[in-house]
Tab-separated table of C-alpha atoms and ligand atoms in Angstrom:
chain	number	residue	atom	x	y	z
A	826	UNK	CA	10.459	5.223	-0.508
A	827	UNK	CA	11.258	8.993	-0.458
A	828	UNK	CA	9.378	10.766	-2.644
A	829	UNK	CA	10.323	13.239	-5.029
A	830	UNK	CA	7.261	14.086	-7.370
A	831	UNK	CA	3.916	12.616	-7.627
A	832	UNK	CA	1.647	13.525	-9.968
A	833	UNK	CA	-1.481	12.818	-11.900
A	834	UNK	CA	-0.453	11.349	-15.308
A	835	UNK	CA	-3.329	10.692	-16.946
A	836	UNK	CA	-7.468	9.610	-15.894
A	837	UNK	CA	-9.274	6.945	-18.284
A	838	UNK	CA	-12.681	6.192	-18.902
A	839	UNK	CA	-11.508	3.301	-21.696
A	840	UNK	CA	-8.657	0.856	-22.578
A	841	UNK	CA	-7.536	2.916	-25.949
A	842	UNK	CA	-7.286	5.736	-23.308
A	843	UNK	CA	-4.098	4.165	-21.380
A	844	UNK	CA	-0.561	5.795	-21.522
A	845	UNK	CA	2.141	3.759	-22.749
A	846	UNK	CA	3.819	1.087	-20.676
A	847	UNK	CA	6.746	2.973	-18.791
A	848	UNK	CA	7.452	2.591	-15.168
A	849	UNK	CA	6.049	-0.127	-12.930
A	850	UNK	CA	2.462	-0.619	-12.171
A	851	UNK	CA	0.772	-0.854	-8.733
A	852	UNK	CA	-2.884	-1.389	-8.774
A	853	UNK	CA	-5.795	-0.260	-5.938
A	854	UNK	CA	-8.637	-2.418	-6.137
A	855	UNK	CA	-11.480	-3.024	-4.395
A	856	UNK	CA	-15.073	-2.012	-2.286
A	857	UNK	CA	-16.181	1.112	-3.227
A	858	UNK	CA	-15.363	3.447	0.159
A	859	UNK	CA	-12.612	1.255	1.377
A	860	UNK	CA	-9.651	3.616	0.844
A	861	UNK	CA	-7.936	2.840	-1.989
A	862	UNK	CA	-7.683	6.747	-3.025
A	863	UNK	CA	-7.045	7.481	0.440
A	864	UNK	CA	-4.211	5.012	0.751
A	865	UNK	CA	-2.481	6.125	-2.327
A	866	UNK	CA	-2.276	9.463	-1.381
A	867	UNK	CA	-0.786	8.640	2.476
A	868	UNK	CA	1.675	6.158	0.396
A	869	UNK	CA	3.092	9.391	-1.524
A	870	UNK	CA	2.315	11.432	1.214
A	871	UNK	CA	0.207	13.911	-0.448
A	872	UNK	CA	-3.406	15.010	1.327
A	873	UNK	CA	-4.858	15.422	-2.231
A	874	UNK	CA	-3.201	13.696	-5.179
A	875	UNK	CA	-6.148	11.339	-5.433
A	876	UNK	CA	-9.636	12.514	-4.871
A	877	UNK	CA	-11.234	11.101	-1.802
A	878	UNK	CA	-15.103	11.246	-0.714
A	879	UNK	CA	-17.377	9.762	2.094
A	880	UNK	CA	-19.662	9.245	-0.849
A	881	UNK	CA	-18.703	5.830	-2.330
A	882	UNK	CA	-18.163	5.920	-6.406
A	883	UNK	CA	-15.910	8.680	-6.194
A	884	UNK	CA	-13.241	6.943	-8.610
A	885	UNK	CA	-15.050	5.760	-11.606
A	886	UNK	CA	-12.037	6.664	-14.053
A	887	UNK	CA	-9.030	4.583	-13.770
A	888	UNK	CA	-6.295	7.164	-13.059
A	889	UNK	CA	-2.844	7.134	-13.176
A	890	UNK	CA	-0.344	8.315	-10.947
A	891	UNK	CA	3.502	9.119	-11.748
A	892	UNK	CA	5.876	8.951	-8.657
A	893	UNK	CA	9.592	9.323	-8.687
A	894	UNK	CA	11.974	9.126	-5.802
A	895	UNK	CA	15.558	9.435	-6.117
A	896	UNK	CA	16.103	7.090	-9.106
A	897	UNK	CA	12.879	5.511	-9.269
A	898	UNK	CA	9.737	6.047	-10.947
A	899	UNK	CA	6.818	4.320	-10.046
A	900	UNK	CA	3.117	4.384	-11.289
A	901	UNK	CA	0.279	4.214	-8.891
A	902	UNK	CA	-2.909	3.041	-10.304
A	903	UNK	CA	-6.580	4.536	-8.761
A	904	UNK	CA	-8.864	1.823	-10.110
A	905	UNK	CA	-12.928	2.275	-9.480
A	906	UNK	CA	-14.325	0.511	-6.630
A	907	UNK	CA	-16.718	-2.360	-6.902
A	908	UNK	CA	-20.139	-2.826	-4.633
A	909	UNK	CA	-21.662	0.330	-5.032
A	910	UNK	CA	-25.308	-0.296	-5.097
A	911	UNK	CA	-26.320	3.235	-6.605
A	912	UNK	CA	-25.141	2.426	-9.849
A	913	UNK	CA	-27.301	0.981	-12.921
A	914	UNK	CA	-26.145	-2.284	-13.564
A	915	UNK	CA	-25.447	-1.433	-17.320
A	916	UNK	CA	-22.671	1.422	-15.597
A	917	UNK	CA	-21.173	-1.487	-13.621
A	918	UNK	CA	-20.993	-3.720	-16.264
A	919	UNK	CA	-19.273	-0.889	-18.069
A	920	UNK	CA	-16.444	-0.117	-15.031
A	921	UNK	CA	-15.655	-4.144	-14.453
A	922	UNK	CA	-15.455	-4.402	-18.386
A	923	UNK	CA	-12.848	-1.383	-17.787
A	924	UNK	CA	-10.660	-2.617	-14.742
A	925	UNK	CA	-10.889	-6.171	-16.392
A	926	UNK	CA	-9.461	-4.900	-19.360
A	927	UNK	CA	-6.480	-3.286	-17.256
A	928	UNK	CA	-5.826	-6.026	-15.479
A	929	UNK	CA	-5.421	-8.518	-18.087
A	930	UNK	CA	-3.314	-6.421	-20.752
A	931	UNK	CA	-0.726	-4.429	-18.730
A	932	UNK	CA	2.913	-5.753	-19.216
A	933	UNK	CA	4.356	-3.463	-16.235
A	934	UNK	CA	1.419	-4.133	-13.348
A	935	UNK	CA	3.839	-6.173	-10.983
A	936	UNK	CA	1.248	-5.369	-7.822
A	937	UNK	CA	-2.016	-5.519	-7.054
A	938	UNK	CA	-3.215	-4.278	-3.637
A	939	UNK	CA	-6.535	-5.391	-2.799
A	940	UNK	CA	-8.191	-3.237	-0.005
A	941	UNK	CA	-10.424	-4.744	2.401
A	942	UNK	CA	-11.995	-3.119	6.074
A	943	UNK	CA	-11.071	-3.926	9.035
A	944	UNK	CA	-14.890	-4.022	10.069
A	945	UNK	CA	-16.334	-5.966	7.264
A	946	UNK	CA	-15.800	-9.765	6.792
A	947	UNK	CA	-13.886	-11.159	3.796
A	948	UNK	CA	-16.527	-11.490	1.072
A	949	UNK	CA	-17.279	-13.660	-2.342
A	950	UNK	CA	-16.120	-10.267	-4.629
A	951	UNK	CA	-12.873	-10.254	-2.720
A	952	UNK	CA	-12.086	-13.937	-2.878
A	953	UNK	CA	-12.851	-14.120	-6.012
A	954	UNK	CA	-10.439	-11.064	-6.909
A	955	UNK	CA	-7.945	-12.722	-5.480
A	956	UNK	CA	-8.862	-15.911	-7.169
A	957	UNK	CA	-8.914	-14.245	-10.668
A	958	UNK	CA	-5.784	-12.647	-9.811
A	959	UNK	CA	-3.434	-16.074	-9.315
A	960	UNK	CA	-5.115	-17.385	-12.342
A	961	UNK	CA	-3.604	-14.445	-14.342
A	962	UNK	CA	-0.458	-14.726	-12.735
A	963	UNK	CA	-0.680	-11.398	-10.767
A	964	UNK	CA	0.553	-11.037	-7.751
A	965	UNK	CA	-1.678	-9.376	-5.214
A	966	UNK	CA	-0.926	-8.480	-1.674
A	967	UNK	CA	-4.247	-7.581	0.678
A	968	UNK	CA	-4.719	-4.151	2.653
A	969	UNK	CA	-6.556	-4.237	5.460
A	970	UNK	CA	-8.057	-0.623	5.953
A	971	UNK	CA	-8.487	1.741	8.359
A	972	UNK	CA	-7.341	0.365	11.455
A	973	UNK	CA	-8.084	2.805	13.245
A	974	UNK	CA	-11.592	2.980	13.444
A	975	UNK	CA	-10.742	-0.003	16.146
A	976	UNK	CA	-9.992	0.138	19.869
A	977	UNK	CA	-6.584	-2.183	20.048
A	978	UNK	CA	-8.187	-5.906	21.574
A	979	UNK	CA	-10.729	-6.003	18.573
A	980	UNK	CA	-8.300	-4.307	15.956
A	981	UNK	CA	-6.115	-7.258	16.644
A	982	UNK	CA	-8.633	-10.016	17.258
A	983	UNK	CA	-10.406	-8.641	13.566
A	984	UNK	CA	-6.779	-8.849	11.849
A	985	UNK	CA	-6.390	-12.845	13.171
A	986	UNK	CA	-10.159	-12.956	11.941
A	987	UNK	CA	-9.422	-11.481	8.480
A	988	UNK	CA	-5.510	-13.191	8.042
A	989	UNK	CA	-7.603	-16.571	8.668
A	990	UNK	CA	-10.467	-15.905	5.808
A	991	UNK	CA	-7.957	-14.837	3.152
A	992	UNK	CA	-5.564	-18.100	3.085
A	993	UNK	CA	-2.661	-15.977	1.746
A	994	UNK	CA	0.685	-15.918	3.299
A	995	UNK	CA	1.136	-13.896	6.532
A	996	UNK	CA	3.396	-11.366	5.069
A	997	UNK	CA	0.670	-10.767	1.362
A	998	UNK	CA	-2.056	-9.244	4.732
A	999	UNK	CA	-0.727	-6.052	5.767
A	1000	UNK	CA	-3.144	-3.996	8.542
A	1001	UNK	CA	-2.969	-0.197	7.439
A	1002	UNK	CA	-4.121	3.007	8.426
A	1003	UNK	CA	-4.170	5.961	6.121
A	1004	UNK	CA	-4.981	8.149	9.312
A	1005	UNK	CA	-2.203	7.172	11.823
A	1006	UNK	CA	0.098	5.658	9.379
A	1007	UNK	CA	0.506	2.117	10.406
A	1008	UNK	CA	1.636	-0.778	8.203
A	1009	UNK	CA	2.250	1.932	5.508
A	1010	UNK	CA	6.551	1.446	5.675
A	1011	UNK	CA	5.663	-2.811	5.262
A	1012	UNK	CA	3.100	-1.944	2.245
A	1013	UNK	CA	6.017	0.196	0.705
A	1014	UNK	CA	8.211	-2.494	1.542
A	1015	UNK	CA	6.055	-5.518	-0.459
A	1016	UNK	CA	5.454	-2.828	-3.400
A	1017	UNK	CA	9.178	-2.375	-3.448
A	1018	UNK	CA	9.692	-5.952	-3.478
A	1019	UNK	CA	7.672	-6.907	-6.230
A	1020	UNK	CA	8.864	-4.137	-8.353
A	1021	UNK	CA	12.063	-3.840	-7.953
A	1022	UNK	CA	13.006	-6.709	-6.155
A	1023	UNK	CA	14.345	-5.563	-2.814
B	936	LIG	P1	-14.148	4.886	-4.335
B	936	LIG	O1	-13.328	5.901	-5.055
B	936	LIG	O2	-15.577	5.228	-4.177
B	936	LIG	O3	-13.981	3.504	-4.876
B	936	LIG	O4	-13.632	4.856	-2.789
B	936	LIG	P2	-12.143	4.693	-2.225
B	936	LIG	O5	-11.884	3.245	-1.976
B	936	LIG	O6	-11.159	5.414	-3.065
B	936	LIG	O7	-12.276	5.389	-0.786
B	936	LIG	P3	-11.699	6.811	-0.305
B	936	LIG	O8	-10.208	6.772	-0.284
B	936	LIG	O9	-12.345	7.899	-1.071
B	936	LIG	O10	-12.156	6.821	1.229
B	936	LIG	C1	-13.510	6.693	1.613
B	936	LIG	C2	-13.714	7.283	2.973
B	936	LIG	O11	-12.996	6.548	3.982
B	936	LIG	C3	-13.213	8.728	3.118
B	936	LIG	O12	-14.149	9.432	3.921
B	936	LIG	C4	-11.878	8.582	3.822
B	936	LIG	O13	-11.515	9.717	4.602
B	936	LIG	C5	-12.144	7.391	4.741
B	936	LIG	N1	-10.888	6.653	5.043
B	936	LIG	C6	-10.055	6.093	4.155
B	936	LIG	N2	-9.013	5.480	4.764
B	936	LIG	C7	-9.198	5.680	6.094
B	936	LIG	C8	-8.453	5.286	7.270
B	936	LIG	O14	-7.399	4.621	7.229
B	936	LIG	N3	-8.971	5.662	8.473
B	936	LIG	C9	-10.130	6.372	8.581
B	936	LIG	N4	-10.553	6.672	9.804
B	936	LIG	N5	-10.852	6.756	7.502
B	936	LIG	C10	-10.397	6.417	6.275
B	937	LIG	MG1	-11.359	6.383	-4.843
């Protein structure tokens, strides 16, 4: 999509805190570290819409995005990451409770992406994501991230690797790189596709 305008709409810490349904929804979820804010920001092509860090727990509000391109408006949604081990338990509790309560009460989410590295195997939080997702109704398509932190031979052997743990369809697993750019144009293409249709 071309991008007119993206900016921050609005950064929650609970449910009472979200804007009013407007424009569609698409969701970043997962690992703590794995790129989500990075993604979103090389999606709208801007360096520093969403903050970033090398420090995992970066995003621990759930912030929302509004993007517009010619006609259409879009909402890109910065959810925290799960798996970050520096965090009381009582604080995680707190940020699932949080994301839950987005996922299951939001009329216009029509994507989820679920992020998962290239170098780390599928795991039990991610299948059962995507698990929790279907039984909502959600549809969810998988990023795998950065790419290319991979020489080519094991960047594709790791893709077959991760397409054959997730048992989705071949076209929900889209390899991505925020840094070069790759699979970026198909992930706009599925987000297009679920909210709009084409
Ligand atoms: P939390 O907000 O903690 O949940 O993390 P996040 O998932 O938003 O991760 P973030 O986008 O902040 O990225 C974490 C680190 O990974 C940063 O140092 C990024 O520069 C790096 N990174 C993200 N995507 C890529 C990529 O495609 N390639 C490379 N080489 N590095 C990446
Ligand atoms: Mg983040």
């Amino acid at each position: 999509m071309k991008i007119d305008t993206a900016e921050l709409l609005t950064s929650c810490a609970r449910s009472s805190d979200f804007p009013a349904p407007g424009a569609p929804e698409v969701a970043f979820l997962g690992r703590s570290n794995v790129g989500k804010s990075t993604l979103l920001n090389r999606l709208v092509r801007r360096k520093k819409l969403a903050r970033t860090s090398s420090t995992p727990g970066k995003t621990r509000l759930i912030h929302f995005f509004t993007v517009t391109g010619g006609s259409r408006e879009l909402r890109m949604v910065d959810l925290p990451g799960y798996g970050w081990a520096k965090v009381s338990r009582r604080e995680r509790e707190g940020w699932q409770r949080l994301v839950e309560s987005y996922l299951e009460e939001r009329p216009p989410l029509c994507v989820t992406i679920l992020l998962q590295d290239v170098r780390r195997d599928v795991s039990e939080d991610e299948t059962l994501l995507l698990e929790w997702l279907a039984e909502r109704g959600l549809f969810a398509v998988v990023a795998i991230t950065k790419t290319d932190k991979l020489k080519p031979m094991r960047r594709a052997k790791r893709i077959r690797e991760l397409r054959e743990q997730l048992d989705l369809p071949g076209d929900r697993v889209i390899a991505t790189s925020s840094a070069t750019g790759d699979g970026i144009d198909a992930l706009w293409r599925a987000i297009l596709g679920a909210a709009y249709g084409n």
